[in-house]
mmCIF file of C-alpha atoms in Angstrom:
data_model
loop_
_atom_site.group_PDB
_atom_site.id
_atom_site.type_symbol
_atom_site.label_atom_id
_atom_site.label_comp_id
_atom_site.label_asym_id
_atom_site.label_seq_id
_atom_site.Cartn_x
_atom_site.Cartn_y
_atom_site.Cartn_z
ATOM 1 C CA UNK A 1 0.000 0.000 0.000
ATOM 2 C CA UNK A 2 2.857 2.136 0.926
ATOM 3 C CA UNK A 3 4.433 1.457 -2.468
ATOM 4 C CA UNK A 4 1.237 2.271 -4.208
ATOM 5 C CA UNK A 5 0.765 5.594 -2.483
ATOM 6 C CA UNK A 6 4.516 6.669 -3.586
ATOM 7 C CA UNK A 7 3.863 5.477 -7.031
ATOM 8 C CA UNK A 8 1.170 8.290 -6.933
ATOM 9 C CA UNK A 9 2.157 10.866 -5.441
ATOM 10 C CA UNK A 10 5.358 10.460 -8.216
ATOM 11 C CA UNK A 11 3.056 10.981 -10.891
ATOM 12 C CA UNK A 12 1.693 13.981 -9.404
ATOM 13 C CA UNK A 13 4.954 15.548 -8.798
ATOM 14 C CA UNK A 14 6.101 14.348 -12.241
ATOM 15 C CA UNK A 15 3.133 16.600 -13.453
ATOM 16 C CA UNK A 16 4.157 19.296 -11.466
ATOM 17 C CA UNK A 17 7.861 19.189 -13.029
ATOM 18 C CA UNK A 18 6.756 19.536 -16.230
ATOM 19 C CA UNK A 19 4.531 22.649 -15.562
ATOM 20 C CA UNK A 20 7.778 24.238 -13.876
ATOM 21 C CA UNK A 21 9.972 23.474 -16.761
ATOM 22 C CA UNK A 22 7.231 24.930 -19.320
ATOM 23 C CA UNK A 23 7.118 28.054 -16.870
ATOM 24 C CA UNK A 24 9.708 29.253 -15.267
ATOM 25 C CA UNK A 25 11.617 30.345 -18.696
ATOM 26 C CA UNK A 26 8.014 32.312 -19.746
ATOM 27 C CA UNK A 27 8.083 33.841 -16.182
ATOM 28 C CA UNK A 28 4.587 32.729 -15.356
ATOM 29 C CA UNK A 29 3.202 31.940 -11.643
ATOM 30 C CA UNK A 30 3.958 28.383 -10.987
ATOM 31 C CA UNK A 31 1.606 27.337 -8.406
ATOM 32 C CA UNK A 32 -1.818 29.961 -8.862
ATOM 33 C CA UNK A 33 -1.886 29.605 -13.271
ATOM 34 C CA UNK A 34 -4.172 27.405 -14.472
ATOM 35 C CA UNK A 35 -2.585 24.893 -16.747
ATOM 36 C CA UNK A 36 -3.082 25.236 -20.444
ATOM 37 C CA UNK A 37 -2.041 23.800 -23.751
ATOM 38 C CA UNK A 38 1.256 24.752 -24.954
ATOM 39 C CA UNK A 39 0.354 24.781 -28.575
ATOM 40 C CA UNK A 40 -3.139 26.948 -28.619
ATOM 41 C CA UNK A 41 -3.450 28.710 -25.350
ATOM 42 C CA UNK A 42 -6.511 26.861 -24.155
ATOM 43 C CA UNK A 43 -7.277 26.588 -20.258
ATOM 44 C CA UNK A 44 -6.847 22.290 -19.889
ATOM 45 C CA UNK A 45 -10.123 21.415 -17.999
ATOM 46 C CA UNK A 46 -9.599 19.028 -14.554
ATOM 47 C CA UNK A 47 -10.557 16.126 -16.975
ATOM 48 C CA UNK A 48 -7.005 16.975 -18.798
ATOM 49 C CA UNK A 49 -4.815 16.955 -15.801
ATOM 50 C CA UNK A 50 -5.018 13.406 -15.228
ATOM 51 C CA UNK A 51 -0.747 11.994 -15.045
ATOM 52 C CA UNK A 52 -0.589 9.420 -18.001
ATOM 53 C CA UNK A 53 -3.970 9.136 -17.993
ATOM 54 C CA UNK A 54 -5.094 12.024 -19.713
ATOM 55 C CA UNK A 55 -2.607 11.611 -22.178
ATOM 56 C CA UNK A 56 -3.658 8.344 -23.085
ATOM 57 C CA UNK A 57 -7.393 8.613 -23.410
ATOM 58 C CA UNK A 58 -7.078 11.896 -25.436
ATOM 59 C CA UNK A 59 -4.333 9.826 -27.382
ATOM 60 C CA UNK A 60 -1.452 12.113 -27.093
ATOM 61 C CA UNK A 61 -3.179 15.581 -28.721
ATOM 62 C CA UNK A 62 -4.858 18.303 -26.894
ATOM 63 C CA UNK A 63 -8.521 18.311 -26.989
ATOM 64 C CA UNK A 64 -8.913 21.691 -28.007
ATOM 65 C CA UNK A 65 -6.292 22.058 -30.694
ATOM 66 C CA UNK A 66 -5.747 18.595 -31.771
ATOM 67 C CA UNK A 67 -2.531 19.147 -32.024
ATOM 68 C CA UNK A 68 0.142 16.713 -30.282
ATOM 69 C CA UNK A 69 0.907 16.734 -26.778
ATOM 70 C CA UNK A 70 4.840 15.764 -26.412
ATOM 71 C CA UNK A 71 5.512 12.786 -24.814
ATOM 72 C CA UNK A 72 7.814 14.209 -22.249
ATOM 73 C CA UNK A 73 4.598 14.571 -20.501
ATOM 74 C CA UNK A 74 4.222 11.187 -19.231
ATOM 75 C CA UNK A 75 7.714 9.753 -18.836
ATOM 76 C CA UNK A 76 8.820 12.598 -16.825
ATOM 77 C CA UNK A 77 5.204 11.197 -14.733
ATOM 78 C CA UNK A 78 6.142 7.779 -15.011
ATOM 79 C CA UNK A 79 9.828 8.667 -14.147
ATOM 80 C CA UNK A 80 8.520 9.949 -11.225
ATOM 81 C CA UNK A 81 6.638 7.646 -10.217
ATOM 82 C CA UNK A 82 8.361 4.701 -10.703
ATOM 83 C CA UNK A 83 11.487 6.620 -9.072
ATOM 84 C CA UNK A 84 9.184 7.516 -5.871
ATOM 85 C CA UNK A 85 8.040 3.812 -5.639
ATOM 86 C CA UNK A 86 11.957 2.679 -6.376
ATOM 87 C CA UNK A 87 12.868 5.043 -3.188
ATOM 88 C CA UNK A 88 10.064 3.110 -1.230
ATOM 89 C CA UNK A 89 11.180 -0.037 -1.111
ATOM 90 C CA UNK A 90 14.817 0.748 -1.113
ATOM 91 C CA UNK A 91 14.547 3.260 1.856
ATOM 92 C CA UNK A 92 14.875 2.806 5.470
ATOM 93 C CA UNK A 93 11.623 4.291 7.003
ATOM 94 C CA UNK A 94 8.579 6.092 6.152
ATOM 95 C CA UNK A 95 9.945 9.334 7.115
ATOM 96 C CA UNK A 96 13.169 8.827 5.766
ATOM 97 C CA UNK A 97 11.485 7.955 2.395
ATOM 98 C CA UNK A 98 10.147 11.023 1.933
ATOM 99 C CA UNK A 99 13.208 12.848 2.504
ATOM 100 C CA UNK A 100 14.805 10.785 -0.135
ATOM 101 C CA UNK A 101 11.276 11.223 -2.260
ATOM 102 C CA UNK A 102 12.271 15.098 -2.110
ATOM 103 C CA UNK A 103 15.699 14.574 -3.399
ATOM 104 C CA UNK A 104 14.846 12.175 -6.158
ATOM 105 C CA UNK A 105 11.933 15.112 -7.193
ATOM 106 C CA UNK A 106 14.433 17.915 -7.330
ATOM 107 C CA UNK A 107 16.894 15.740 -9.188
ATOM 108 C CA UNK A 108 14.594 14.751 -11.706
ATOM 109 C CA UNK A 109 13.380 18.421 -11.936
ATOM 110 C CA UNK A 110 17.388 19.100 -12.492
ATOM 111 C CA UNK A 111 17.471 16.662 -14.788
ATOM 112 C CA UNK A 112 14.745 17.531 -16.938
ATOM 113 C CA UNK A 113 15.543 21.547 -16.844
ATOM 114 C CA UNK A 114 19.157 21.324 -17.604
ATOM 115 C CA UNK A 115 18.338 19.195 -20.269
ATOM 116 C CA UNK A 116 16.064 21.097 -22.233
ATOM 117 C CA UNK A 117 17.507 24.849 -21.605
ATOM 118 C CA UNK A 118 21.533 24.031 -20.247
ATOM 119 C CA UNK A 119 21.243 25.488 -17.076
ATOM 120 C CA UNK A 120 21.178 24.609 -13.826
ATOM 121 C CA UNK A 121 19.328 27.410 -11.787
ATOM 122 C CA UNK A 122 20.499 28.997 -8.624
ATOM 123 C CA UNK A 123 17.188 28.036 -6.806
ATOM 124 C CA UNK A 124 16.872 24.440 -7.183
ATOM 125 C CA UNK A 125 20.715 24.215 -6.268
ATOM 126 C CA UNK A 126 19.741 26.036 -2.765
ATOM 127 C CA UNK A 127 16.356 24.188 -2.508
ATOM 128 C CA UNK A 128 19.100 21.193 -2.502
ATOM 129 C CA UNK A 129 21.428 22.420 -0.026
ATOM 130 C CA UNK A 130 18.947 23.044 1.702
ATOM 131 C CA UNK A 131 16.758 19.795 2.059
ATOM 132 C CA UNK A 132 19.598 17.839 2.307
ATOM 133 C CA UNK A 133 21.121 19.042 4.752
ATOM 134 C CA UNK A 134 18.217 19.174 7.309
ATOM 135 C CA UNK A 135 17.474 15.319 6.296
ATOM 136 C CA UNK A 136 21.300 14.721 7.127
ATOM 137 C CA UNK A 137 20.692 16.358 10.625
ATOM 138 C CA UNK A 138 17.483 14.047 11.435
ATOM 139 C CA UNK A 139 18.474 11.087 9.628
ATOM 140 C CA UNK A 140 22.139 10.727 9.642
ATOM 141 C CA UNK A 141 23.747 13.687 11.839
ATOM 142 C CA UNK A 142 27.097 11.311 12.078
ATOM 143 C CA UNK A 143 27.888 11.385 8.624
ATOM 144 C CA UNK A 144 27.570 15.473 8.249
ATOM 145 C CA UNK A 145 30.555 16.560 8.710
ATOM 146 C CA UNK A 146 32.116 13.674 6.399
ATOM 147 C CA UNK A 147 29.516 14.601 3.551
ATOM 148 C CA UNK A 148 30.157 18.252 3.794
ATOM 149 C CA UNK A 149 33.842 17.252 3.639
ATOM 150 C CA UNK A 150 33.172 14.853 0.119
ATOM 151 C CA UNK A 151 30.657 17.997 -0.738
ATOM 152 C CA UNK A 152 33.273 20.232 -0.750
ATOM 153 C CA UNK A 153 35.743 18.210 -2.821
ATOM 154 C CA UNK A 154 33.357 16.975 -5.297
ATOM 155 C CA UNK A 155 32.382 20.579 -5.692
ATOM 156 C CA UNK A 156 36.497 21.672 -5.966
ATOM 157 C CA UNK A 157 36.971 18.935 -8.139
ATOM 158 C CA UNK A 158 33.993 20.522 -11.098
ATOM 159 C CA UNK A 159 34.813 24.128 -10.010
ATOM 160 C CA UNK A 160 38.403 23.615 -11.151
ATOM 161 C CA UNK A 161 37.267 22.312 -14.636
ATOM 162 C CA UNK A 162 34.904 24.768 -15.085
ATOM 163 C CA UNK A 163 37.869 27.659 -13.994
ATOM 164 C CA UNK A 164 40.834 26.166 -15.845
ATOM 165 C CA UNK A 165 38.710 25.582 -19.499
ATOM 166 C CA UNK A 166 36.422 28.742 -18.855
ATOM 167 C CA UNK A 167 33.787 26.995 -18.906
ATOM 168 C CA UNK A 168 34.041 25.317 -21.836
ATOM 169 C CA UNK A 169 34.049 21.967 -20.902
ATOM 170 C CA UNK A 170 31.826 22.472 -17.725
ATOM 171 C CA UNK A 171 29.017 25.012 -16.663
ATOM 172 C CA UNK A 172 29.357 26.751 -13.394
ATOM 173 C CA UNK A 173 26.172 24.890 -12.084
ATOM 174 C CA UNK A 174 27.880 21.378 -12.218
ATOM 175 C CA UNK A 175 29.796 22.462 -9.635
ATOM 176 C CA UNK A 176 27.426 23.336 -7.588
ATOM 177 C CA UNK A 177 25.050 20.402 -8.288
ATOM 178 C CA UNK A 178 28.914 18.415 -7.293
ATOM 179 C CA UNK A 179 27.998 19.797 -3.614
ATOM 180 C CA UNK A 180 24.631 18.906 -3.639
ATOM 181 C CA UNK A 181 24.928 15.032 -4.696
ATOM 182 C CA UNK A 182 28.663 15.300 -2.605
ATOM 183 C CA UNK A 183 26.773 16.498 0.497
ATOM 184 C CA UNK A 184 23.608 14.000 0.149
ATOM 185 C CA UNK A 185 25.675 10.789 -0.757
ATOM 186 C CA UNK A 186 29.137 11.152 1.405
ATOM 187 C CA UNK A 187 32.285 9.570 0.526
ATOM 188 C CA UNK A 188 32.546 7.001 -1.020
ATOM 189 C CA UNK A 189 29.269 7.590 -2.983
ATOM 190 C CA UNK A 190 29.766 10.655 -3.859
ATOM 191 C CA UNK A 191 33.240 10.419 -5.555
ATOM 192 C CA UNK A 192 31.682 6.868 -6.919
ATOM 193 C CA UNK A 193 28.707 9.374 -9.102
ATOM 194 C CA UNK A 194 31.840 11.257 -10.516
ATOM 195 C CA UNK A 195 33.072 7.958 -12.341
ATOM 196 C CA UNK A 196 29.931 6.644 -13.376
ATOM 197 C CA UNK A 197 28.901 10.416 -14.599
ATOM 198 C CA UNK A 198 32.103 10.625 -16.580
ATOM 199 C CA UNK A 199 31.322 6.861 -17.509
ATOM 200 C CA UNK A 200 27.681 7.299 -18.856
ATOM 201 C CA UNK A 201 28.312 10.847 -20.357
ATOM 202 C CA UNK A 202 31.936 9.818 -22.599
ATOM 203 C CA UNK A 203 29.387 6.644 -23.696
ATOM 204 C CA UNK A 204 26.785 9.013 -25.097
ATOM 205 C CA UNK A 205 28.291 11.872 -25.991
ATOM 206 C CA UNK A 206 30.781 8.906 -28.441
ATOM 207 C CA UNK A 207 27.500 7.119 -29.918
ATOM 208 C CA UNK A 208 25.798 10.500 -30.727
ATOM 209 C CA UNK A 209 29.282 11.187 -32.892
ATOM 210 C CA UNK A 210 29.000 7.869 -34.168
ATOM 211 C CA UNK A 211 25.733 8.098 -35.405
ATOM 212 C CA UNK A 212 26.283 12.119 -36.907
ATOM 213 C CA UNK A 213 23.645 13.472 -33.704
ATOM 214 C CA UNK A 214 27.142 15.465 -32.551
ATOM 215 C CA UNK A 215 30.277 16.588 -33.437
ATOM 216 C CA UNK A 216 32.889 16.598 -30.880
ATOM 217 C CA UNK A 217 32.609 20.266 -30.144
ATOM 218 C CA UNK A 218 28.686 19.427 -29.861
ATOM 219 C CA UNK A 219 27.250 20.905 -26.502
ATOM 220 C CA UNK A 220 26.084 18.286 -24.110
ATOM 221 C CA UNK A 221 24.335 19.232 -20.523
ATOM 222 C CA UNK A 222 26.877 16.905 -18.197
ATOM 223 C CA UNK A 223 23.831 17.629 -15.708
ATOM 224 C CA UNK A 224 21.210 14.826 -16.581
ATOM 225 C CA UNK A 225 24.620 12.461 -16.197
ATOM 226 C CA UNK A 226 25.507 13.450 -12.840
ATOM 227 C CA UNK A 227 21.803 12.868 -11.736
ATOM 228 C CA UNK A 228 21.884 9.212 -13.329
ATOM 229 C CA UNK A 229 25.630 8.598 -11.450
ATOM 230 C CA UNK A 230 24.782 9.994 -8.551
ATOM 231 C CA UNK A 231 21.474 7.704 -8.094
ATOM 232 C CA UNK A 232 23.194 4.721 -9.556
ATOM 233 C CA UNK A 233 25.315 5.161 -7.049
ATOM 234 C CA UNK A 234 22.833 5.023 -4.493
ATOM 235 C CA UNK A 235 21.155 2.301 -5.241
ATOM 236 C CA UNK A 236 23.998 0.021 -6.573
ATOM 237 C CA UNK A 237 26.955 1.661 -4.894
ATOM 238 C CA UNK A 238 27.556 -0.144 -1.955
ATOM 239 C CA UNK A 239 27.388 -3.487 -4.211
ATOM 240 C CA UNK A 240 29.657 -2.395 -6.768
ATOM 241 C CA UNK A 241 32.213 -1.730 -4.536
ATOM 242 C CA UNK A 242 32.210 -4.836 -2.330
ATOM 243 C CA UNK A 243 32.675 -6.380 -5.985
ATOM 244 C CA UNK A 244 35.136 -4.295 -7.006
ATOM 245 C CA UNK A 245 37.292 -4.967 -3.441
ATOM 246 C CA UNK A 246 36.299 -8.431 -3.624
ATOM 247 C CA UNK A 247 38.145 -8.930 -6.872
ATOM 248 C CA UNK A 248 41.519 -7.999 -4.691
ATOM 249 C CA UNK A 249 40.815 -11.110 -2.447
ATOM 250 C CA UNK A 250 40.637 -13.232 -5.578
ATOM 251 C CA UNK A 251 44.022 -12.122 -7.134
ATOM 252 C CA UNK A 252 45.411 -12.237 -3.352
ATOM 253 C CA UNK A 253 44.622 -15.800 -3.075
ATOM 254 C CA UNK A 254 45.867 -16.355 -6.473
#
């Protein structure tokens, strides 16, 4: 049941992402404006703000309009969703799950936002700082100072990039999204998202040269792959490395 009401509550939020990505760059109210279609203006009706399901029974088009409704609509909903219900089996308490529910929100908000305009805002960066650290006091006040510590570094470590190639390789924002995930995951997790960011990102950016998408001097938002290391690293982390030290105890023995 638990799992079911997370699931939900995802898909709202994940409707509630997109309407912040659509608005913030038009500088409209993002709580108090009624929602409307993108394409023709029209005020969407409570019948239209169903997550997923509105989208399927109108078959992907706005009612009004006709034209098509994109379908970043319902995987950033089902993203959620599934990420919420994800976060409530993995987690270790109700309370605690909705701290992490917050973090995978904003992330995915992050994600979404930086991939679509290239920027990583000020405001979701504090929101961040912010959350996290008041879920690190009630949840796991032992670990703060060593998080702020691997927060610091990570955030050192994407500053100096961004400094030494002016930002050309890396946006100012990066870094401070490093302290965010740095501060939330600790050390070694956080250092661990750096790799499998650098990983993930050098894999796509490669495939869309390969396949003419990109040219090597093609911008990419590194954003979106920090989001994906970081909660790789979460969830898989602590496994990956126990494998990884594990295969020191096989050569030993060899």
């Amino acid at each position: 049941m638990t799992g079911t009401l997370f699931f939900i509550f995802g898909l709202i939020f994940g409707s509630f992402i997109n309407a912040v990505v659509w608005r913030l760059p038009k500088r409209k109210k993002i709580i108090f404006d009624q929602s409307e279609c993108v394409h023709c203006g029209h005020k969407l009706g409570f019948w239209d703000l169903f997550p997923v399901l509105s989208f399927l029974y109108l078959k992907g088009k706005c009612r009004y309009c006709g034209l098509k409704i994109s379908p970043q609509y319902p995987i950033v909903e089902l993203s959620a969703g599934f990420g919420l219900l994800a976060v409530s089996k993995y987690g270790f308490g109700f309370s605690e799950n909705i701290w992490l529910s917050g973090i995978f929100i904003l992330s995915l908000l992050v994600f979404l936002y930086d991939l679509k305009y290239f920027l990583i805002l000020d405001r979701f960066v504090a929101i961040g700082i912010i959350w996290v650290f008041f879920g690190l006091v009630f949840f796991q006040r032992a670990n703060l100072v060593e998080n702020f510590l691997t927060a610091s570094a990570v955030f050192l470590f994407f500053f100096s990039i961004y400094f030494f190639s002016k930002g050309k390789w890396m946006g100012g924002g990066d870094s401070k999204l490093g302290f965010v995930i740095g501060l939330w995951l600790g050390w070694p997790l956080g250092v661990l998202s750096i790799l499998f960011a650098s990983i993930i990102g050098s894999a796509i950016g490669l495939s869309l040269v390969a396949v003419n998408m990109a040219k090597m001097k093609t911008k990419i938002p590194f954003g979106p792959f920090m989001i994906i290391g970081a909660w790789i690293s979460y969830f898989f982390g602590d496994q990956i490395i126990n494998w990884y030290m594990g295969l020191f105890d096989v050569f030993y023995k060899i």
